[in-house]
Structures are given as C-alpha cells and as structure tokens.
Short mmCIF file of C-alpha atoms in Angstrom, two decimals:
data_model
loop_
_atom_site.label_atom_id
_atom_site.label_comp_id
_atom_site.label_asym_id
_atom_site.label_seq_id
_atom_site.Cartn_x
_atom_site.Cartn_y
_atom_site.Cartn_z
CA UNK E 370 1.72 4.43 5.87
CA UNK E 371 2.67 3.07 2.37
CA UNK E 372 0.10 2.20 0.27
CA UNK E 373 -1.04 0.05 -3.05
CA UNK E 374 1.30 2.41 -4.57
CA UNK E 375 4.10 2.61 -3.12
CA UNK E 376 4.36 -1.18 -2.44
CA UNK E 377 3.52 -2.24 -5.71
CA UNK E 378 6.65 0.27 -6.18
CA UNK E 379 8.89 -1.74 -4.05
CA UNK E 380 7.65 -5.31 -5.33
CA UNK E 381 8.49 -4.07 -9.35
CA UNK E 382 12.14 -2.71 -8.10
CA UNK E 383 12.71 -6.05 -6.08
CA UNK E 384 11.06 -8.59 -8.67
CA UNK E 385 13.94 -7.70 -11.60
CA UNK E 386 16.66 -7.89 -9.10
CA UNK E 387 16.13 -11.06 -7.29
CA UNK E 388 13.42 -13.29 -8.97
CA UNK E 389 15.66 -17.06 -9.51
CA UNK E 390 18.35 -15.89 -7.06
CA UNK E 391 19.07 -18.41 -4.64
CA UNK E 392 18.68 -17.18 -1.09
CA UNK E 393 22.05 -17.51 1.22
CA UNK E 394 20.35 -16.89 4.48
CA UNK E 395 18.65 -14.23 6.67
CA UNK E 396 20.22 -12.05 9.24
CA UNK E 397 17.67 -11.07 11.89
CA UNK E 398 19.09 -7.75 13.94
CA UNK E 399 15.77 -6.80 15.67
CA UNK E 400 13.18 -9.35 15.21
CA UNK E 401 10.90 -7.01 17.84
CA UNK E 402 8.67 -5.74 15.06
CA UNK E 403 4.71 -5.68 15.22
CA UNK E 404 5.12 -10.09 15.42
CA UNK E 405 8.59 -11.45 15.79
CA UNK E 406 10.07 -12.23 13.23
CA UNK E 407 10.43 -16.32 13.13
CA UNK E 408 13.68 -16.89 15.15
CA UNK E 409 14.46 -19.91 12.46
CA UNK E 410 13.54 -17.56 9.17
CA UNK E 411 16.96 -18.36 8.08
CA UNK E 412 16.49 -22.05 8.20
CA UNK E 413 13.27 -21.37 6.36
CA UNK E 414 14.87 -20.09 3.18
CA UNK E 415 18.25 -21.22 2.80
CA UNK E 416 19.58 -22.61 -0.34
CA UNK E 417 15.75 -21.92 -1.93
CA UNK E 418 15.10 -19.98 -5.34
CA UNK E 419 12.81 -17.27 -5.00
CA UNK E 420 10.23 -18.10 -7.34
CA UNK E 421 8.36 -14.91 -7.84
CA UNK E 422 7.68 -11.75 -5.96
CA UNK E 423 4.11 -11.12 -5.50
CA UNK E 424 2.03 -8.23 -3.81
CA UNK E 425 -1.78 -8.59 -2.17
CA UNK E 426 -3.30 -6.06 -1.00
CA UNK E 427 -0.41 -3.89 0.93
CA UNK E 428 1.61 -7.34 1.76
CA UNK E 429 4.27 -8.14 -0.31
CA UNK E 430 5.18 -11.95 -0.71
CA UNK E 431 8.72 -13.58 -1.60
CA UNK E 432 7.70 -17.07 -2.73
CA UNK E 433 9.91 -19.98 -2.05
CA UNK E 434 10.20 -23.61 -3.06
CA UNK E 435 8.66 -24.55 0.40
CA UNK E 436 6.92 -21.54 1.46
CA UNK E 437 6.68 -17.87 1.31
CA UNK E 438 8.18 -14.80 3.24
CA UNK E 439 4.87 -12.16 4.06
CA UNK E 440 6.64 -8.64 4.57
CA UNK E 441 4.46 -5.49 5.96
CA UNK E 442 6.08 -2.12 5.64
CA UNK E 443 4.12 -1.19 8.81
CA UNK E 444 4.22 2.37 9.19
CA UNK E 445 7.65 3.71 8.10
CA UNK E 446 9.39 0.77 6.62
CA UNK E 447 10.78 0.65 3.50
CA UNK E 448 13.26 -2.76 1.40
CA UNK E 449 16.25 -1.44 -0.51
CA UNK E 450 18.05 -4.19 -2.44
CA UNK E 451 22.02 -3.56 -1.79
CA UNK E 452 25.13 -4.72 -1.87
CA UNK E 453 26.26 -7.60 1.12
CA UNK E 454 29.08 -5.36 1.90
CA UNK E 455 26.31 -2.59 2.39
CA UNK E 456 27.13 -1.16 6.50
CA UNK E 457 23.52 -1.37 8.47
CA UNK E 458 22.02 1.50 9.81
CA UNK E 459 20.57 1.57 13.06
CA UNK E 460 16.75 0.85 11.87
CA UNK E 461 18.38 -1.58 9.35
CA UNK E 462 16.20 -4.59 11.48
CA UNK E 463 16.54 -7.85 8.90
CA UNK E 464 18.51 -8.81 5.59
CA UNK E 465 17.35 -11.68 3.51
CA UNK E 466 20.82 -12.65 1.26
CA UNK E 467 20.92 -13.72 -2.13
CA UNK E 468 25.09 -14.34 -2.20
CA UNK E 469 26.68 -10.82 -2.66
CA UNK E 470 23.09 -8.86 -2.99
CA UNK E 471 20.86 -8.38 0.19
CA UNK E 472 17.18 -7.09 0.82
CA UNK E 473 17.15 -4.76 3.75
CA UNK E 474 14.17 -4.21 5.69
CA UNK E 475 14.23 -0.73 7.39
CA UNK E 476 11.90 0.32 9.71
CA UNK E 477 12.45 3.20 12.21
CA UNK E 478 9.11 2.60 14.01
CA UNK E 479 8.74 -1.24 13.94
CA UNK E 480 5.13 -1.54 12.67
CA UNK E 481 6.54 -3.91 10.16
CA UNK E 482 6.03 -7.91 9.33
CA UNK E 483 8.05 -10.09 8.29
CA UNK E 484 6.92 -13.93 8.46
CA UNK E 485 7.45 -17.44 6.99
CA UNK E 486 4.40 -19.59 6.48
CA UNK E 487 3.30 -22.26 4.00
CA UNK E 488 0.37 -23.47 2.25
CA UNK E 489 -2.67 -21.46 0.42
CA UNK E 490 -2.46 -18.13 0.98
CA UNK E 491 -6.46 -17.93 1.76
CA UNK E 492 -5.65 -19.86 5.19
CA UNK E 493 -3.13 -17.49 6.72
CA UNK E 494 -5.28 -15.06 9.06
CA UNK E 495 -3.33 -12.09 7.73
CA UNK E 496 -4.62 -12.17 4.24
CA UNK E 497 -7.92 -14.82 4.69
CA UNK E 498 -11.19 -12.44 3.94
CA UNK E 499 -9.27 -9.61 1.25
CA UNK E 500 -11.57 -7.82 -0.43
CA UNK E 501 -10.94 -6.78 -4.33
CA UNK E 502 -7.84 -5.32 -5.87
CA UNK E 503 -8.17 -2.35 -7.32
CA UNK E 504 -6.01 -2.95 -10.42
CA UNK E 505 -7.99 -5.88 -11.40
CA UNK E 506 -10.71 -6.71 -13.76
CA UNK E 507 -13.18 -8.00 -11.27
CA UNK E 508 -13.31 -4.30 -9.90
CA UNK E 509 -16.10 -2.51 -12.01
CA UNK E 510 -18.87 -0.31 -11.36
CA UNK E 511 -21.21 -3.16 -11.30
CA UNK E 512 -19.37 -5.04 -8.58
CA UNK E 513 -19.12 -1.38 -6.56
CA UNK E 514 -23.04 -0.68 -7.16
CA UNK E 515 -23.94 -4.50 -5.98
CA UNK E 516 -21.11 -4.54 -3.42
CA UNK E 517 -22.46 -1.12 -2.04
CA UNK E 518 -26.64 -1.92 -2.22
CA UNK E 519 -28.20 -1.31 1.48
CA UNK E 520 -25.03 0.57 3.37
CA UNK E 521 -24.97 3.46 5.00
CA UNK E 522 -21.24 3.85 5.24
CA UNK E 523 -19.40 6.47 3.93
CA UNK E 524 -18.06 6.10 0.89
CA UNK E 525 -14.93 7.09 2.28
CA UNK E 526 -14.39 4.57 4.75
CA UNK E 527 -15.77 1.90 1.89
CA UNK E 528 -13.08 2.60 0.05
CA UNK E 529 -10.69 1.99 3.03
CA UNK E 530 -12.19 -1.17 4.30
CA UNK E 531 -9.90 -3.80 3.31
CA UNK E 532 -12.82 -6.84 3.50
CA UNK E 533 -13.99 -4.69 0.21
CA UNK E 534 -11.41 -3.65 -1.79
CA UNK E 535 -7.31 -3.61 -0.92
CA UNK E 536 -4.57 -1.16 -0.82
CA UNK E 537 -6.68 2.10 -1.39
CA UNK E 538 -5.43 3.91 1.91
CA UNK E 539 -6.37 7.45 3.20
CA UNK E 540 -4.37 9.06 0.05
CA UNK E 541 -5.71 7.38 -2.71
CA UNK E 542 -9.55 7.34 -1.52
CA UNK E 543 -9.50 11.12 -0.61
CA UNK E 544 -7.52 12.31 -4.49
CA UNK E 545 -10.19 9.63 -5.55
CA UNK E 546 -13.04 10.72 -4.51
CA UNK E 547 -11.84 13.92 -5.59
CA UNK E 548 -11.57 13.11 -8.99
CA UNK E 549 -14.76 11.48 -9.47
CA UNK E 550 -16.87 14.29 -7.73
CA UNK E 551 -17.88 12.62 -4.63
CA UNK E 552 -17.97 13.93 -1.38
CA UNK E 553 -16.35 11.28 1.44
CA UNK E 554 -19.16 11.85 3.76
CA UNK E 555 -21.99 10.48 1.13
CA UNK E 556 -23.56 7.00 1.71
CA UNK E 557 -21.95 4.58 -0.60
CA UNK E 558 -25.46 2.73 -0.70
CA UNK E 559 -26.98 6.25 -2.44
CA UNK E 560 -24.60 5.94 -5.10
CA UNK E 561 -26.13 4.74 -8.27
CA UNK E 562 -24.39 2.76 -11.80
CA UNK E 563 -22.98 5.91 -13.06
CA UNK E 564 -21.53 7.30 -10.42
CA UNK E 565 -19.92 4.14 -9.37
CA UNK E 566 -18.73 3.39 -12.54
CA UNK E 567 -16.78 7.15 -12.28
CA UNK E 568 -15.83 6.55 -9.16
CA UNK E 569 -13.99 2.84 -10.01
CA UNK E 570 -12.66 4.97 -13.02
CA UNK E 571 -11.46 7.38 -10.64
CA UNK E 572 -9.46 5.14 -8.67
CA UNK E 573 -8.07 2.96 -10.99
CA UNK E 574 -6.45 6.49 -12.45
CA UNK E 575 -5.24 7.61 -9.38
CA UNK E 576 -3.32 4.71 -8.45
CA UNK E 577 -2.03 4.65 -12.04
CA UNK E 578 -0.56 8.02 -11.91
CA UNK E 579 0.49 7.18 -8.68
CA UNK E 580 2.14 4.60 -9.81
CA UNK E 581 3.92 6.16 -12.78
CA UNK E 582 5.27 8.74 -10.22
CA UNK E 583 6.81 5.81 -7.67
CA UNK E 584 4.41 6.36 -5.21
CA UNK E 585 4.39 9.28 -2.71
CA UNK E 586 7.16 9.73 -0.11
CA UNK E 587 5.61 12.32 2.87
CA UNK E 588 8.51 10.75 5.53
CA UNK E 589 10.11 7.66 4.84
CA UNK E 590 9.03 6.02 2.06
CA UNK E 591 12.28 5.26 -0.88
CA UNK E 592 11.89 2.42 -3.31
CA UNK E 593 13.96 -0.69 -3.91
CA UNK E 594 17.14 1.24 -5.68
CA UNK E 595 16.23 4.22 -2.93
CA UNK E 596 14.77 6.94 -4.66
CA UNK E 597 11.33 8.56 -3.57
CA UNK E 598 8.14 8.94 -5.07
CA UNK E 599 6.70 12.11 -6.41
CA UNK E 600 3.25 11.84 -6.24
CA UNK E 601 2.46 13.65 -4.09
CA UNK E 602 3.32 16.94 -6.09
CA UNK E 603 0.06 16.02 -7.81
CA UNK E 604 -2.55 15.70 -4.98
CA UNK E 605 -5.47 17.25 -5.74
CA UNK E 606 -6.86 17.70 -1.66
CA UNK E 607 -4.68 15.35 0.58
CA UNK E 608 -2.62 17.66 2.89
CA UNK E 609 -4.00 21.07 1.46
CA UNK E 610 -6.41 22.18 4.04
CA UNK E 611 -7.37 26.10 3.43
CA UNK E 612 -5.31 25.73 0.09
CA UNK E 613 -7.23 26.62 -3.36
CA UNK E 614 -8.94 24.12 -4.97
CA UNK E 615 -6.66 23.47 -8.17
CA UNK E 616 -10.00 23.35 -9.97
CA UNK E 617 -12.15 25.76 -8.63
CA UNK E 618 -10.28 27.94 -5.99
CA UNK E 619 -12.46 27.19 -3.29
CA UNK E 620 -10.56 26.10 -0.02
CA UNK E 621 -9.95 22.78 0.37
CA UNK E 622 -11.72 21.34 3.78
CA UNK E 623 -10.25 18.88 5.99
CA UNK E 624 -12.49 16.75 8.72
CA UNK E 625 -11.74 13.49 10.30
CA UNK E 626 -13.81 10.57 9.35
CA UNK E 627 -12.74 7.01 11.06
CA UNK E 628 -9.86 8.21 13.01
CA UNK E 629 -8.11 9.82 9.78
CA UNK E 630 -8.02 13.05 8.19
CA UNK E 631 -9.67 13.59 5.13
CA UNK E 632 -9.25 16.51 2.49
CA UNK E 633 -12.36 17.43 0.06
CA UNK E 634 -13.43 20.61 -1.63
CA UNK E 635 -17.40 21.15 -0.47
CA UNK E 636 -17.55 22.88 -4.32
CA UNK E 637 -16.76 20.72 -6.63
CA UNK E 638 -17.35 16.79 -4.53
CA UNK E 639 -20.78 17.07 -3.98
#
C-alpha cells in the first residue's frame, strides 16, 4: 500500500502541474471503487480553480472554490498527470480534466477513493480523529514519551495506529525502528525521553530519505510524471528475512505482529 512517502510523492508531482488550472470536468469509467465515486463529481468541479493540492495523512486533497476532491490510492493505485489525448488503460477508472492535461486515477485492485465533500475537513468521518504528522513540528520526543505513558502496545503497532501519528505504514515503522535500535515487539509505554526522542529522530529520517528517493515502488506504485521510487534499494530489514544484517550480519527475522509482517534484526534492535 503507498505510504506518507510515496503520496507525498504524488501530491509534489501533481501540485506544480495543476495548482490555478481550471478544471474542465471529470470522466468517471468505473466509479466501483472501495465507495462510489459521486455519480455528479463532474458537476462538482466544473469550471473551478484548483486552489491548492494538499496531503493528510495518506489522503491526498484537490481543493476547490466550493469544496474539495479526497483521493485514496487504496492498495495499488497510483495518479499520473497526462495528456487529454492520453488512450486509457483498462484500470484507468477516473480522469479529472484541466483543458488539454488530465489526472488519471489507476487502480488495478479498486481499494481506491475518490470523493467530493465540503466544509472543515475535521467533520468528514474519513479524516475526523488523525493523529500527528510525522513531518511536523508538533511530533517530538516529548509528545511520543507523553503520548506513549501507561500502554502496553507495541511500539510497532503505535507507530501504525493512525489515531496517533499518520502515514507511517508497515515500511517506514519497521526501517524505523530499525534505525533507532528498537525492537517492534517492546512496549511503547517502557520507552523513556531518550529513546523516544531517537526514535522520532529515526522516523523523521526515514521518511526523508524516503522521500528524496520518490518513495518505494514493490508493485505498482509510479509517481505523477510515471517514474518509480527507489527506496527500497535502501531498506535496512523490510523484505530481507534470513538476509545479513547490513550492520551486523546477523539474519534479519521476520514475525507477524497485527496482521502484517514485520522485519527486525534480534542483534542490533533490542
């Protein structure tokens, strides 16, 4: 699934492209995705600027004079900006037009969103109750250590609860945690300042790197103008079960914790 990453990818390739283009409709192939897609969407934005282009969390969010598009990339999905002339493919499910460019929504498993809604963003059930993001200045080791005081979960699954803190997905919380020395299994509660501290450092680098290297593309994944991430060239554990630590040599170990796999070496994430 794309993450913080690989979204925050998308929304910088789209923003340049688009931002104070006026829309010229939307053309709605398969509106069958994880909610329909709003059977008037084109209605909606017709002959409207778009304002800005906006992520939270893993959402990204076109904003209109009268309203806002919400787009998911679900499992598989991915938004190319292209030419109008551009033939769809057959997972090519809705364009949004801006006169002779289009933004293409592909999604081969339909796990995506995209909706139209107005008013605060707070009061739309889809993004109401977001924890942190991790890029911003309110995340810090104090907020982690307070945030964290009395739970036994595992720091792990902390990381990837999205009432907490947004957008850090299986990936980025396992090369995290990595980085930072932590095992996934370990109460978050037992953690104390310093280690929190790290571990907020820890993340905040990861994504950054992550970001630097357009995300990471293990099936689907392109950016706006198409091309792939690399990131994942760089992972320290994710997806190297029984490989050598690139630290210490020692296997990397793989168990699932919350439905998901997660990759840790038991040497050097204690």
């Amino acid at each position: 699934m794309p993450e913080l990453p690989e979204v925050e990818t998308t929304r910088r390739g789209i923003a340049p492209e688009l931002t104070g283009r006026t829309a010229t409709g939307a053309l709605i192939r398969n509106g069958r995705l994880r909610l329909p897609v709003p059977e008037d969407l084109d209605a909606c934005i017709t002959a409207q600027p778009l304002l800005a282009v906006e992520r939270r969390a893993k959402y990204l969010l076109l904003r209109f004079t009268s309203g806002t598009v919400l787009i998911h990339l679900g499992m598989s999905g991915s938004l190319r900006v292209l030419s109008l002339e551009q033939p769809p493919g057959k997972h090519d499910h809705v364009d949004l037009c801006f006169g002779e460019r289009i933004l293409r929504l592909r999604d081969p498993r339909r796990f995506g969103l995209v909706l139209w809604y107005t008013g605060p963003d707070d009061a739309h059930p889809l993004l109401a109750g977001l924890g942190l993001e991790p890029l911003s200045e309110a995340f810090d080791g104090t907020w982690m250590h307070r945030a964290s005081r009395g739970r036994a979960t595992p720091v792990k699954l902390f990381l990837m609860d999205g009432r907490q803190v947004v957008g850090v997905g299986n990936i980025y919380a396992s090369e995290s945690l990595f980085r930072a020395g932590i095992d996934p299994t370990t109460p978050v509660g037992s953690l104390g300042p310093r280690r929190c501290a790290r571990l907020v450092n820890a993340i905040r680098e990861t994504l950054t790197d992550a970001l630097a290297a357009g995300g990471s593309s293990l099936r689907d994944f392109v950016g706006a103008g198409g091309q792939p991430g690399y990131f994942q060239q760089q992972y320290f554990v994710y997806g190297r079960n029984g490989e050598p630590c690139r630290q210490c040599a020692t296997p990397i170990r793989k168990r699932i914790m919350g439905q998901r796999a997660t990759f840790y070496c038991p040497r050097c994430q204690r």
